[in-house]
Amino acid sequence: MDILISVIMLIIFLTLAILVKLRKIPPISTEYLTSQKDMKIEIKNSIKEINFIASVFFASAIIFLLITLMIIFKEANYLKYIAYASIALLLIYVFYKNILSEIEKAKKNN
């Protein structure tokens, strides 16, 4: 049962990553734009958001792949540590990108 749940989550995250990358799912921010310059900036930010969201979903899929392998090969304890390290790296990446986007917003406001 555990392996079924893990494989389903793997498929879900891979599908989400592909849909976001193919722009079937819109980016998070959809603001009304008044000038051409604002539109160029917003498109650039949307592409960054799309790439970021797709990479997070893809990383989540990789983590679930590791968990699936960990369930299949129960003797392989090193896979558990690789999965934990992957989760930690994903969290660090998300927080790092969040901090960078906040710094960019602060620079634009000043």
XYZ file of C-alpha atoms in Angstrom:
110
model
C 0.000 0.000 0.000
C 2.873 2.369 0.805
C 4.426 1.831 -2.586
C 1.114 2.563 -4.319
C 0.747 5.882 -2.489
C 4.348 6.798 -3.242
C 3.985 5.992 -6.948
C 0.723 7.973 -7.145
C 2.412 10.994 -5.525
C 5.348 10.620 -7.924
C 2.976 10.673 -10.902
C 1.052 13.657 -9.509
C 4.172 15.778 -8.948
C 5.656 14.873 -12.337
C 2.362 15.776 -14.020
C 2.212 19.098 -12.166
C 5.810 19.891 -13.122
C 5.113 19.160 -16.785
C 1.854 21.146 -16.804
C 3.487 24.162 -15.179
C 6.447 24.007 -17.548
C 4.139 23.778 -20.581
C 2.195 26.745 -19.156
C -1.076 24.831 -18.911
C -1.332 26.008 -15.302
C -1.030 29.825 -15.069
C 1.567 31.487 -12.852
C 0.604 32.650 -9.391
C 0.473 36.398 -9.917
C -1.920 37.737 -12.529
C -2.050 41.485 -12.088
C -3.606 44.093 -14.346
C -0.871 45.912 -16.248
C -1.147 49.462 -17.532
C 2.033 50.102 -19.492
C 4.149 48.134 -21.939
C 7.178 48.343 -19.637
C 5.208 46.849 -16.748
C 4.025 44.053 -19.013
C 7.588 43.128 -20.001
C 8.640 43.041 -16.347
C 5.584 40.971 -15.409
C 6.193 38.463 -18.225
C 9.808 38.115 -17.112
C 8.690 37.566 -13.501
C 6.024 35.084 -14.633
C 8.617 33.021 -16.482
C 10.787 33.015 -13.354
C 7.789 31.905 -11.281
C 6.914 29.178 -13.773
C 10.466 27.825 -13.755
C 10.606 27.972 -9.958
C 7.267 26.201 -9.469
C 8.146 23.551 -12.056
C 11.506 22.902 -10.404
C 9.870 22.518 -6.978
C 7.334 20.029 -8.357
C 10.079 18.145 -10.182
C 12.203 18.014 -7.031
C 9.189 16.715 -5.113
C 8.750 14.001 -7.736
C 12.396 13.013 -7.322
C 11.921 12.802 -3.558
C 8.931 10.500 -4.018
C 10.979 8.417 -6.462
C 13.609 8.025 -3.748
C 10.921 7.086 -1.227
C 9.525 4.518 -3.674
C 12.983 3.025 -4.137
C 13.442 3.034 -0.372
C 10.220 1.030 0.025
C 11.217 -1.433 -2.710
C 14.759 -1.964 -1.391
C 14.141 -2.138 2.340
C 17.745 -3.088 3.125
C 19.192 0.030 1.498
C 19.454 2.438 4.436
C 21.482 4.922 2.404
C 18.389 5.710 0.290
C 16.686 6.987 3.431
C 19.517 9.439 4.035
C 19.495 10.520 0.401
C 15.734 11.172 0.644
C 16.202 13.195 3.844
C 19.016 15.194 2.260
C 16.874 15.836 -0.826
C 14.007 17.122 1.309
C 16.393 19.394 3.200
C 17.894 20.726 -0.038
C 14.427 21.350 -1.467
C 13.427 23.343 1.612
C 16.664 25.339 1.520
C 16.096 26.060 -2.191
C 12.514 27.225 -1.621
C 13.494 29.517 1.261
C 16.495 30.852 -0.691
C 14.331 31.724 -3.705
C 11.728 33.283 -1.413
C 14.360 35.472 0.254
C 15.762 36.499 -3.146
C 12.311 37.489 -4.393
C 11.706 39.552 -1.242
C 15.049 41.319 -1.752
C 14.108 42.078 -5.386
C 10.746 43.488 -4.277
C 12.466 45.656 -1.657
C 14.928 46.982 -4.260
C 12.090 47.828 -6.655
C 10.182 49.700 -3.953
C 13.201 51.855 -3.027
